[in-house]
Tab-separated table of C-alpha atoms and ligand atoms in Angstrom:
chain	number	residue	atom	x	y	z
A	30	MET	CA	13.475	66.356	1.873
A	31	SER	CA	12.952	62.512	2.117
A	32	ARG	CA	12.234	60.520	-1.064
A	33	PRO	CA	8.438	60.525	-1.704
A	34	VAL	CA	7.044	57.162	-0.737
A	35	SER	CA	4.867	57.061	-3.854
A	36	VAL	CA	7.968	56.455	-5.905
A	37	LEU	CA	9.342	53.763	-3.918
A	38	ARG	CA	6.521	51.535	-3.205
A	39	PRO	CA	5.776	50.561	-6.858
A	40	ARG	CA	9.638	49.442	-7.137
A	41	LEU	CA	9.284	47.313	-3.959
A	42	LEU	CA	5.876	45.995	-4.976
A	43	LEU	CA	7.522	44.918	-8.011
A	44	ALA	CA	10.474	43.532	-6.573
A	45	ALA	CA	8.102	41.334	-4.303
A	46	PHE	CA	6.073	40.283	-7.234
A	47	SER	CA	9.017	39.077	-9.338
A	48	LEU	CA	9.969	37.344	-6.561
A	49	LEU	CA	6.920	35.590	-5.910
A	50	LEU	CA	6.594	34.804	-9.761
A	51	SER	CA	9.977	33.007	-9.427
A	52	CYS	CA	8.928	31.132	-6.581
A	53	ALA	CA	5.917	29.887	-8.196
A	54	GLY	CA	7.879	28.980	-11.378
A	55	ALA	CA	10.304	27.109	-9.275
A	56	LEU	CA	7.566	25.249	-7.523
A	57	ALA	CA	5.893	24.195	-10.827
A	58	GLN	CA	9.506	23.132	-12.192
A	59	GLY	CA	10.052	20.986	-9.072
A	60	ASP	CA	6.794	19.151	-8.397
A	61	PRO	CA	7.016	16.000	-7.299
A	62	ALA	CA	6.413	13.026	-9.933
A	63	PRO	CA	2.584	12.229	-10.602
A	64	VAL	CA	1.216	9.463	-8.234
A	65	ARG	CA	0.570	5.956	-9.245
A	66	PHE	CA	-1.629	3.876	-7.123
A	67	LEU	CA	0.056	0.699	-5.885
A	68	LEU	CA	-2.343	-1.839	-4.962
A	69	THR	CA	-1.802	-4.387	-2.091
A	70	PHE	CA	-3.722	-7.240	-0.675
A	71	ASP	CA	-2.949	-8.686	2.840
A	72	ASP	CA	-4.011	-12.215	4.386
A	73	GLY	CA	-4.957	-14.161	1.111
A	74	PRO	CA	-5.335	-16.019	-0.737
A	75	ALA	CA	-8.753	-17.249	0.297
A	76	ALA	CA	-9.758	-20.925	0.016
A	77	ALA	CA	-13.357	-20.870	-0.606
A	78	ALA	CA	-14.276	-23.550	-3.606
A	79	ASN	CA	-17.184	-21.362	-4.826
A	80	ASP	CA	-17.432	-17.438	-5.202
A	81	ASN	CA	-13.626	-17.115	-3.871
A	82	PRO	CA	-13.021	-13.353	-3.066
A	83	THR	CA	-9.261	-13.569	-4.159
A	84	VAL	CA	-10.556	-15.106	-7.677
A	85	HIS	CA	-12.918	-12.330	-8.092
A	86	ILE	CA	-10.390	-9.654	-7.243
A	87	LEU	CA	-7.861	-11.246	-9.875
A	88	GLU	CA	-10.789	-10.966	-12.223
A	89	VAL	CA	-11.481	-7.313	-11.426
A	90	LEU	CA	-7.949	-6.531	-11.695
A	91	ALA	CA	-7.556	-8.052	-15.248
A	92	GLN	CA	-10.654	-6.318	-16.417
A	93	ASN	CA	-12.254	-3.330	-15.131
A	94	PRO	CA	-13.664	0.264	-16.701
A	95	TYR	CA	-10.446	2.101	-15.337
A	96	GLN	CA	-7.339	0.139	-16.903
A	97	ALA	CA	-6.737	-3.217	-18.202
A	98	ASN	CA	-4.509	-5.790	-16.477
A	99	ILE	CA	-3.686	-4.035	-13.250
A	100	LYS	CA	-1.173	-5.842	-10.994
A	101	ALA	CA	-0.834	-5.757	-7.372
A	102	VAL	CA	1.193	-7.182	-4.550
A	103	PHE	CA	-0.401	-9.962	-2.869
A	104	PHE	CA	0.757	-10.318	0.877
A	105	THR	CA	0.310	-14.104	1.133
A	106	GLN	CA	-0.267	-16.236	4.502
A	107	THR	CA	1.274	-19.284	3.065
A	108	ARG	CA	0.004	-21.443	6.114
A	109	ALA	CA	-3.333	-20.052	6.931
A	110	TRP	CA	-5.485	-22.984	7.761
A	111	HIS	CA	-8.459	-21.497	5.937
A	112	GLY	CA	-6.483	-20.102	3.167
A	113	GLY	CA	-2.736	-20.103	1.824
A	114	GLY	CA	-2.293	-23.544	3.405
A	115	THR	CA	-4.956	-25.517	1.291
A	116	ASP	CA	-4.779	-26.745	-2.083
A	117	ILE	CA	-7.201	-23.859	-3.247
A	118	GLY	CA	-5.024	-21.500	-1.737
A	119	ARG	CA	-1.807	-22.814	-3.017
A	120	ALA	CA	-3.140	-22.756	-6.682
A	121	LEU	CA	-4.456	-19.312	-6.212
A	122	ILE	CA	-0.696	-18.255	-5.139
A	123	ARG	CA	0.466	-19.635	-8.416
A	124	ARG	CA	-2.204	-18.164	-10.351
A	125	GLU	CA	-1.069	-14.671	-8.839
A	126	TYR	CA	2.123	-15.143	-9.788
A	127	ALA	CA	1.467	-16.484	-13.262
A	128	GLU	CA	-0.887	-13.419	-14.135
A	129	GLY	CA	1.962	-10.969	-13.189
A	130	HIS	CA	1.190	-9.941	-9.876
A	131	VAL	CA	3.952	-9.847	-7.254
A	132	VAL	CA	3.516	-12.336	-4.337
A	133	GLY	CA	4.815	-11.149	-1.080
A	134	LEU	CA	5.124	-12.752	2.333
A	135	HIS	CA	2.716	-11.734	5.423
A	136	SER	CA	2.792	-14.769	7.306
A	137	ALA	CA	3.812	-18.397	7.629
A	138	THR	CA	1.767	-19.192	10.610
A	139	THR	CA	-1.753	-21.074	11.042
A	140	PHE	CA	-3.146	-17.838	12.498
A	141	HIS	CA	-2.138	-14.047	11.795
A	142	SER	CA	0.495	-14.114	14.405
A	143	ASN	CA	1.962	-10.996	15.576
A	144	HIS	CA	6.084	-10.991	14.392
A	145	ARG	CA	6.981	-8.371	17.126
A	146	PHE	CA	5.609	-10.772	19.785
A	147	MET	CA	7.811	-14.099	18.482
A	148	SER	CA	11.133	-14.758	19.711
A	149	ARG	CA	13.794	-14.028	16.959
A	150	GLU	CA	14.539	-17.767	16.366
A	151	HIS	CA	10.901	-18.499	15.993
A	152	LEU	CA	10.396	-15.608	13.606
A	153	ASP	CA	13.533	-16.592	11.660
A	154	ASP	CA	12.079	-20.079	11.230
A	155	THR	CA	8.739	-19.047	9.985
A	156	MET	CA	10.372	-16.281	7.550
A	157	GLN	CA	12.496	-19.345	6.174
A	158	LEU	CA	9.182	-21.531	5.951
A	159	GLY	CA	7.044	-18.895	4.103
A	160	ILE	CA	10.126	-18.389	1.555
A	161	SER	CA	10.385	-21.887	0.943
A	162	ASP	CA	6.549	-22.055	0.557
A	163	LEU	CA	6.703	-19.324	-1.864
A	164	VAL	CA	9.537	-20.807	-3.964
A	165	ALA	CA	7.757	-24.160	-4.216
A	166	GLU	CA	4.809	-22.529	-5.780
A	167	THR	CA	6.201	-19.784	-7.721
A	168	GLY	CA	9.851	-20.634	-8.381
A	169	VAL	CA	11.147	-17.371	-6.883
A	170	ALA	CA	12.047	-15.913	-3.519
A	171	PRO	CA	9.645	-13.044	-2.346
A	172	LYS	CA	11.294	-9.689	-1.926
A	173	LEU	CA	8.658	-8.058	-0.133
A	174	VAL	CA	7.164	-8.737	3.331
A	175	ARG	CA	4.394	-7.149	5.361
A	176	PRO	CA	4.171	-7.547	9.047
A	177	PRO	CA	0.738	-8.550	10.416
A	178	PHE	CA	-1.058	-5.932	12.402
A	179	TRP	CA	1.761	-3.544	11.297
A	180	ALA	CA	3.885	-4.636	14.302
A	181	TYR	CA	7.668	-4.794	14.188
A	182	ASP	CA	10.663	-3.473	15.940
A	183	ALA	CA	14.506	-3.566	15.184
A	184	ASP	CA	14.779	-7.227	15.910
A	185	THR	CA	11.655	-8.113	13.384
A	186	LEU	CA	13.553	-5.876	10.614
A	187	ALA	CA	16.789	-7.461	11.317
A	188	SER	CA	15.066	-10.855	10.681
A	189	TYR	CA	13.587	-9.849	7.484
A	190	HIS	CA	16.762	-8.435	6.069
A	191	THR	CA	18.547	-11.735	6.954
A	192	HIS	CA	16.035	-13.226	4.788
A	193	GLY	CA	16.523	-10.749	1.878
A	194	LEU	CA	13.022	-9.253	2.385
A	195	GLN	CA	12.131	-5.700	2.522
A	196	MET	CA	9.045	-4.539	4.530
A	197	LEU	CA	6.243	-2.407	2.683
A	198	LEU	CA	3.772	-0.596	5.067
A	199	THR	CA	1.126	1.602	3.480
A	200	ASP	CA	0.015	5.006	2.500
A	201	LEU	CA	-3.778	4.511	2.306
A	202	ASN	CA	-5.574	1.917	4.118
A	203	ALA	CA	-9.265	0.584	3.227
A	204	ASN	CA	-9.804	-0.368	6.855
A	205	ASP	CA	-11.321	-3.509	5.556
A	206	GLY	CA	-9.707	-5.952	7.632
A	207	LYS	CA	-12.001	-8.716	8.288
A	208	ILE	CA	-9.783	-10.152	11.326
A	209	TYR	CA	-10.605	-7.154	13.020
A	210	GLY	CA	-14.256	-7.874	12.816
A	211	ILE	CA	-14.899	-5.099	10.356
A	212	ASN	CA	-16.242	-6.590	7.107
A	213	PHE	CA	-17.655	-3.645	5.693
A	214	SER	CA	-17.216	0.534	5.806
A	215	TRP	CA	-19.970	2.804	5.591
A	216	HIS	CA	-17.296	5.512	4.818
A	217	LYS	CA	-15.102	4.249	2.138
A	218	ARG	CA	-14.802	7.450	0.397
A	219	SER	CA	-14.378	9.789	3.336
A	220	ASN	CA	-11.795	7.187	4.853
A	221	MET	CA	-9.970	7.332	1.276
A	222	LEU	CA	-10.119	11.119	1.054
A	223	THR	CA	-8.859	11.734	4.604
A	224	HIS	CA	-5.786	9.095	3.964
A	225	LEU	CA	-5.007	10.591	0.547
A	226	ALA	CA	-5.003	14.199	1.878
A	227	GLU	CA	-2.461	13.085	4.409
A	228	THR	CA	-0.271	11.638	1.936
A	229	ARG	CA	-0.564	14.474	-0.602
A	230	LYS	CA	1.054	16.395	2.225
A	231	ARG	CA	4.150	14.327	2.150
A	232	TRP	CA	3.850	14.063	-1.580
A	233	ALA	CA	3.869	17.854	-2.014
A	234	ALA	CA	7.024	18.115	0.391
A	235	GLY	CA	8.812	15.850	-1.731
A	236	GLU	CA	9.180	13.268	1.081
A	237	MET	CA	8.009	10.230	-1.087
A	238	PRO	CA	10.332	8.319	-3.469
A	239	ALA	CA	9.792	8.636	-7.172
A	240	VAL	CA	10.497	5.493	-9.405
A	241	ASP	CA	10.189	5.307	-13.206
A	242	GLY	CA	8.778	8.795	-13.215
A	243	ALA	CA	5.839	8.195	-10.735
A	244	THR	CA	5.230	8.664	-6.878
A	245	PRO	CA	3.901	5.158	-5.953
A	246	VAL	CA	0.853	5.689	-3.083
A	247	VAL	CA	0.476	2.300	-1.473
A	248	VAL	CA	-2.853	1.359	-0.860
A	249	THR	CA	-3.841	-1.809	1.455
A	250	PHE	CA	-6.779	-4.095	1.075
A	251	HIS	CA	-7.665	-7.410	2.310
A	252	ASP	CA	-8.251	-10.167	-0.550
A	253	VAL	CA	-9.904	-12.570	1.929
A	254	ASN	CA	-12.760	-10.139	2.867
A	255	THR	CA	-15.889	-10.836	0.766
A	256	TYR	CA	-16.894	-7.172	1.048
A	257	THR	CA	-13.744	-5.803	-0.068
A	258	SER	CA	-13.990	-8.423	-3.292
A	259	ARG	CA	-17.508	-7.241	-4.124
A	260	HIS	CA	-16.628	-3.690	-4.093
A	261	ILE	CA	-12.988	-3.696	-5.431
A	262	GLN	CA	-14.141	-1.811	-8.519
A	263	GLU	CA	-15.817	0.879	-6.609
A	264	TYR	CA	-12.853	1.252	-4.400
A	265	MET	CA	-10.805	2.081	-7.674
A	266	GLU	CA	-13.424	4.325	-8.702
A	267	ILE	CA	-13.176	6.156	-5.253
A	268	LEU	CA	-9.312	6.274	-5.411
A	269	LEU	CA	-9.598	8.159	-9.002
A	270	ASP	CA	-12.364	10.343	-7.629
A	271	VAL	CA	-10.581	11.411	-4.373
A	272	ALA	CA	-7.217	12.033	-6.201
A	273	ARG	CA	-9.344	14.437	-8.556
A	274	GLU	CA	-10.937	16.162	-5.412
A	275	LEU	CA	-7.572	16.633	-3.846
A	276	LYS	CA	-5.975	17.909	-7.077
A	277	VAL	CA	-3.640	15.009	-6.993
A	278	PRO	CA	-2.067	14.586	-10.271
A	279	LEU	CA	-1.933	10.870	-11.401
A	280	ALA	CA	0.305	9.196	-14.018
A	281	ASP	CA	-1.271	8.361	-17.434
A	282	LYS	CA	-1.776	4.775	-16.301
A	283	PRO	CA	-2.915	5.457	-12.669
A	284	PHE	CA	-2.522	1.981	-11.494
A	285	TYR	CA	0.737	-0.411	-12.072
A	286	ASP	CA	0.619	-2.934	-14.933
A	287	ASP	CA	3.826	-4.211	-15.098
A	288	HIS	CA	5.261	-7.147	-12.748
A	289	ASP	CA	8.722	-5.715	-12.567
A	290	GLU	CA	8.057	-2.001	-12.689
A	291	LEU	CA	5.473	-2.594	-9.740
A	292	GLU	CA	8.054	-4.415	-7.699
A	293	ARG	CA	10.709	-1.502	-8.176
A	294	ALA	CA	8.222	0.844	-7.102
A	295	ALA	CA	7.002	-1.315	-4.150
A	296	LEU	CA	10.884	-1.689	-2.940
A	297	ALA	CA	11.518	1.745	-3.192
A	298	ALA	CA	8.552	2.517	-0.851
A	299	THR	CA	9.920	0.108	2.013
A	300	ILE	CA	11.102	1.115	5.179
A	301	SER	CA	14.217	-0.213	6.202
A	302	SER	CA	15.262	1.532	9.385
A	303	PRO	CA	13.729	0.793	12.957
A	304	ASP	CA	14.341	4.458	13.780
A	305	ALA	CA	11.621	5.691	10.884
A	306	LYS	CA	8.418	6.379	12.332
A	307	PRO	CA	5.896	6.290	9.350
A	308	GLN	CA	2.475	6.871	10.096
A	309	LEU	CA	0.635	3.552	10.661
A	310	PRO	CA	-3.239	2.977	9.613
A	311	GLY	CA	-5.914	3.923	12.243
A	312	PHE	CA	-4.907	3.139	15.983
A	313	TRP	CA	-1.943	0.827	15.325
A	314	ASN	CA	0.309	3.994	15.195
A	315	TRP	CA	-1.047	4.848	18.747
A	316	LEU	CA	-0.837	1.050	19.992
A	317	TRP	CA	2.845	0.129	18.495
A	318	GLN	CA	4.593	3.486	18.966
B	80	ZN	ZN1	-2.918	-9.073	7.651
């Protein structure tokens, strides 16, 4: 007679169960490093003499209920007619650096010009100009660049690399860019939740680099935007809150607070190959790719 099924089944079940247990154990052990929010600000500094949004953001980063002396990356526009190209703007670039933030390059043109649409020669010229501008204010050459409109191709990247710059895109985007005519967001929280849920998948799959025991998650704001400036503390609370909701483990210090550690993390998160097709914020992915 054949072996009774009732004897075989418990053994199979036991085998299946122990396999499940060992898988679960392996997953827990190989969990990616906890997340740390890497705050970045584009388009600044602002040039306003009073109630300057960049100044307010610097003050909140230094002092807020969540973590003291947070450091951020500021992607500056060194020649913006209403910002970095003014005396107030230049003083703010010096202040950002003096307060331990990382000063990166966004543009060295009067307007928010698209690097991808420039000739290689023109782009090379503006990169050189922007680097000289930042060296003049901070004494050090920037290592990080962010393309306006997130627009780049192989030639853009080649120009960046020739000038010793690495390109940082973003994981989360506050969609607060003033230049796009959006000066406020009714859906700050749901927007961050959606972006972090997407990022969580890449994090869980081990696709994101870990640096100094944490996984940097890049978040983008615009410090020239007065709405952002007034709500930056609320944005920080939202980030911590959506991480809790999505059960994304955060580092003991959920934001960066050391210049060098911040720069290492940002550099590790940069994109160096034109073949990489990272998810860009909003409709930019559809537009450029
Ligand atoms: Zn920009």
